Amino acid sequence: MDDRKFDELLKSKIGEYRNPGFEPSALAALHQKMAAISQPWYGRYRTELIAGTATLLCAGMIFLGQYFSNRVNEQWMATNIQALKDQENQIQLLKEEIERLRNLAPDTIRITEFSGQDNSGYYLLLLSKISALERKLETLGNPENQMRNSQLIPLADYNAGKFSNSLIFDKNESMRIHSISRLNTRNPEVSRAEGKIEVSPKEKESVNLSAKTIRDIEKHYMRGVGIRVGPAVEIHRGFYSEGEGAYNFGGGIAADFIMSPSLSLETGVKYALHTNKVKNADSSNLNFPDVDPQLGQLNTAEIDFYSLELPLYLKYRYPFSDKTYLQTGVGYSFFIYTKEEFDYDYEISGNPGASINTLVKDKNFTIYPGTLNFSLGLSKELKNKKILETSLFYQHGVGSMGIEKIKLQFLGVKGSYWFKIR
Amino acid sequence: MYREFYPYAIGICLRYSRTRDEAIEILNDGFLKIFTKLDHYTKGLSFTGWLRKVMINSAIDYYRRNEKHYNALDISHVQYEAVSETALDALSAEEIIAAVQKLPPSYRMVFNLFVIEGYKHVEIANMIGISVGTSKSNLAVAREKLKKMLIIENDKLGKEKNG
């Protein structure tokens, strides 16, 4: 008997063999096996738990960062409050000095006012000193204002006499009033009413500063590398060498290292899902794993891959105003595939309407060549001092990725919410 | 469901295993996959066809898991035997399965996949991680060994009938 006949005979004899009877011990063994691998109640929420824990960790890090940052600020504030108290005493002494001068007899005042520039200068110096100290008082009370109000005159300048030299001296009777009115124009919190100089709270001025001025101010106040961190979310669409991409979401945590007023380096970690549907997969050039031709002709293949991305962006900032910046970036992302799923749809031969689905999973962590990234967006400082950044990004894959060896590109929108750490 | 499909499923698993215990282990692995991935079954299609595929995959997985424990066999002793159609007819399915079970694991696997399931050598090579040449050679050896065993079995049967 030839081999073919032998094979056919055996196949007909044992191919559809059914074992008579049932063994309860087999079922008991199955129950044991199931009990051994059964997950605890929280096992089914494993992914959610991991995501929740990661979020809590990130939130904790942000909270601790804020907490320590606040503690440093508090110490700084305490030192400055003490300095301010000393300055308040000085102001009080100066006010008393002004009052004393004003209450002098008329002849004495005339003599004092017209006897020379030095005395006039001294009087104006007192006024400007009050003004400068009041400004300093407000500035130190609210450090954020230091960045905003470029017209503030540092105490060092004042002491060096720069401030008093900026005043215009008129050698006439109205000199004092004229000078005070000039001071009032420059410094609204100083007013003259009923013969007395009063100090009232200064209203905030809205100052439109040029980009160069903002840069100069930032450069002046910059101390080392600034750090900010925050969550980032994105929606993107994939464009693949074969197949049709879909809109997918991604999210992660990002950190921005501010190197200079115009340059910063952004990095972080991002987790995202990407979907690609390949029609007529049978004639595709892609490398689909574990395709089973016995099931029929491969009709469509839907590829879902989960990636962990480690981006590195060099960003350039250009200020539109003191709170709004235009940002553009270029960078590179390292890509790690954490899971890849291939959902195959086979068309059963001889039965065009019928199909069968199989799912092939690859859960290996695989590192692939990454993507070149480009971004353009805006960042705005919110009222709560946090920064909201939105940008349009484009990622161009370098080389082939995935088991299927596909070339990819992504286009999407990203949003980040930054917390200042330093 | 387990009781309903047990006779069919164990019939498949017996062919891929050396002992009944091994067959039950493969069977339960298969049923575990079926119970946990029932949503992958497409309604309207043959359930037994899907079950058969799952059981075969379980057998392949079992083979891969235990592959390192299997010893390589010397095939130099293989002799070509002639077996007649009537001799095969006389043997029952259980007796043939018992003979298949006696084959070395790699030969048994190739024999089942090629002869009973109808896979090609290229596919078998990919499935169990061997070369196409090895698959062909394993099949040839398995056939000859099986023929030899079936002749012996048939002789025994004849003697029992006569004696």
Coordinates of C-alpha atoms in Angstrom, one line a residue, chain B:
Chain B
M1 CA -20.3 22.3 27.4
Y2 CA -17.3 20.3 28.8
R3 CA -19.3 17.1 29.0
E4 CA -20.9 17.7 25.6
F5 CA -17.6 18.1 23.7
Y6 CA -15.4 15.9 25.8
P7 CA -15.6 12.8 23.6
Y8 CA -14.7 14.7 20.5
A9 CA -11.9 16.8 22.1
I10 CA -10.2 14.0 23.9
G11 CA -10.2 12.0 20.7
I12 CA -8.0 14.8 19.2
C13 CA -5.8 15.2 22.2
L14 CA -5.1 11.4 22.5
R15 CA -3.5 11.4 19.1
Y16 CA -1.1 14.2 20.2
S17 CA -0.1 12.7 23.5
R18 CA 1.8 9.8 24.8
T19 CA -0.5 8.9 27.7
R20 CA -4.1 9.6 28.7
D21 CA -3.0 11.9 31.5
E22 CA -1.0 14.0 28.9
A23 CA -4.1 14.0 26.7
I24 CA -6.3 15.3 29.6
E25 CA -3.7 18.0 30.3
I26 CA -3.8 19.2 26.7
L27 CA -7.6 18.9 26.7
N28 CA -7.9 21.1 29.8
D29 CA -5.5 23.6 28.5
G30 CA -7.7 23.8 25.4
F31 CA -10.9 24.2 27.4
L32 CA -9.4 26.9 29.5
K33 CA -8.6 28.8 26.4
I34 CA -12.1 28.2 25.1
F35 CA -13.7 29.4 28.3
T36 CA -11.6 32.5 28.6
K37 CA -11.7 33.5 24.9
L38 CA -15.2 32.5 24.0
D39 CA -15.7 36.0 22.6
H40 CA -13.3 35.3 19.8
Y41 CA -15.6 32.6 18.4
T42 CA -17.6 34.0 15.5
K43 CA -21.2 33.1 15.8
G44 CA -22.7 31.1 12.9
L45 CA -19.5 29.2 12.2
S46 CA -18.9 25.6 13.2
F47 CA -18.1 25.5 16.9
T48 CA -16.5 22.0 16.6
G49 CA -14.2 23.4 13.9
W50 CA -13.1 26.2 16.2
L51 CA -12.7 23.8 19.1
R52 CA -10.6 21.4 17.0
K53 CA -8.3 24.3 16.1
V54 CA -7.9 25.3 19.7
M55 CA -7.2 21.8 20.8
I56 CA -4.5 21.4 18.1
N57 CA -2.9 24.7 19.2
S58 CA -3.0 23.5 22.8
A59 CA -1.2 20.3 21.7
I60 CA 1.4 22.3 19.8
D61 CA 1.9 24.6 22.9
Y62 CA 2.3 21.5 25.1
Y63 CA 4.8 20.1 22.7
R64 CA 6.8 23.3 22.7
R65 CA 6.8 23.5 26.5
N66 CA 8.1 20.0 26.8
E67 CA 10.3 19.9 23.7
K68 CA 13.5 20.2 25.7
H69 CA 12.7 17.1 27.7
Y70 CA 12.3 15.0 24.5
N71 CA 15.3 13.1 23.5
A72 CA 16.5 13.0 19.9
L73 CA 16.0 9.7 18.3
D74 CA 18.2 7.7 16.1
I75 CA 16.4 6.9 12.9
S76 CA 19.0 4.6 11.4
H77 CA 17.0 1.5 12.5
V78 CA 14.0 2.5 10.4
Q79 CA 13.0 -0.3 8.0
Y80 CA 10.4 -0.1 5.3
E81 CA 7.5 -2.4 6.1
A82 CA 4.5 -3.3 3.9
V83 CA 1.1 -3.2 5.4
S84 CA -2.1 -4.3 3.7
E85 CA -5.4 -2.5 3.5
T86 CA -7.2 -5.4 5.1
A87 CA -4.8 -5.4 8.0
L88 CA -5.6 -1.8 8.7
D89 CA -9.4 -2.4 8.4
A90 CA -9.2 -5.1 11.0
L91 CA -7.7 -2.7 13.6
S92 CA -10.0 -0.4 15.6
A93 CA -9.5 3.3 16.0
E94 CA -8.4 2.9 19.6
E95 CA -5.7 0.4 18.5
I96 CA -4.4 2.8 15.8
I97 CA -4.4 5.7 18.2
A98 CA -2.5 3.6 20.7
A99 CA 0.1 3.0 18.0
V100 CA 0.3 6.7 17.2
Q101 CA 0.8 7.5 20.9
K102 CA 3.8 5.2 20.9
L103 CA 5.6 7.4 18.3
P104 CA 8.3 9.8 19.5
P105 CA 6.7 13.2 20.2
S106 CA 8.2 15.1 17.3
Y107 CA 7.2 12.3 14.8
R108 CA 3.8 12.1 16.3
M109 CA 3.3 15.8 16.0
V110 CA 4.4 16.0 12.3
F111 CA 2.3 12.9 11.5
N112 CA -0.9 14.2 13.0
L113 CA -0.5 17.7 11.5
F114 CA 0.3 16.4 8.0
V115 CA -1.8 13.3 7.7
I116 CA -4.9 14.0 9.9
E117 CA -5.1 17.8 9.9
G118 CA -3.8 18.3 6.3
Y119 CA -1.2 21.0 6.9
K120 CA 1.7 21.4 4.5
H121 CA 5.3 20.8 5.5
V122 CA 6.1 24.6 5.3
E123 CA 3.3 25.3 7.8
I124 CA 4.3 22.5 10.1
A125 CA 7.9 23.7 10.1
N126 CA 6.7 27.2 11.1
M127 CA 4.3 25.8 13.7
I128 CA 6.7 23.7 15.7
G129 CA 10.0 25.4 14.8
I130 CA 11.7 22.9 12.7
S131 CA 13.0 22.9 9.1
V132 CA 10.9 21.7 6.2
G133 CA 13.4 18.9 5.6
T134 CA 13.1 17.7 9.2
S135 CA 9.3 17.8 8.9
K136 CA 9.5 15.6 5.8
S137 CA 12.0 13.2 7.3
N138 CA 10.0 13.0 10.6
L139 CA 6.9 12.1 8.6
A140 CA 8.6 9.4 6.6
V141 CA 10.0 7.8 9.8
A142 CA 6.7 8.2 11.6
R143 CA 4.9 6.4 8.7
E144 CA 7.3 3.5 8.7
K145 CA 7.3 3.1 12.4
L146 CA 3.5 3.2 12.5
K147 CA 3.3 0.6 9.7
K148 CA 5.6 -1.7 11.6
M149 CA 3.6 -1.3 14.8
L150 CA 0.3 -1.8 13.0
I151 CA 1.6 -5.0 11.5
I152 CA 2.7 -6.3 14.9
E153 CA -0.7 -5.3 16.3
N154 CA -2.5 -7.0 13.5
D155 CA -0.5 -10.2 14.0
K156 CA -1.3 -10.2 17.7
L157 CA -5.0 -9.8 16.8
G158 CA -4.8 -12.7 14.3
K159 CA -3.1 -14.9 16.9
E160 CA -5.8 -14.1 19.5
K161 CA -8.5 -14.9 17.0
N162 CA -6.9 -18.2 15.9
G163 CA -5.7 -19.2 19.4

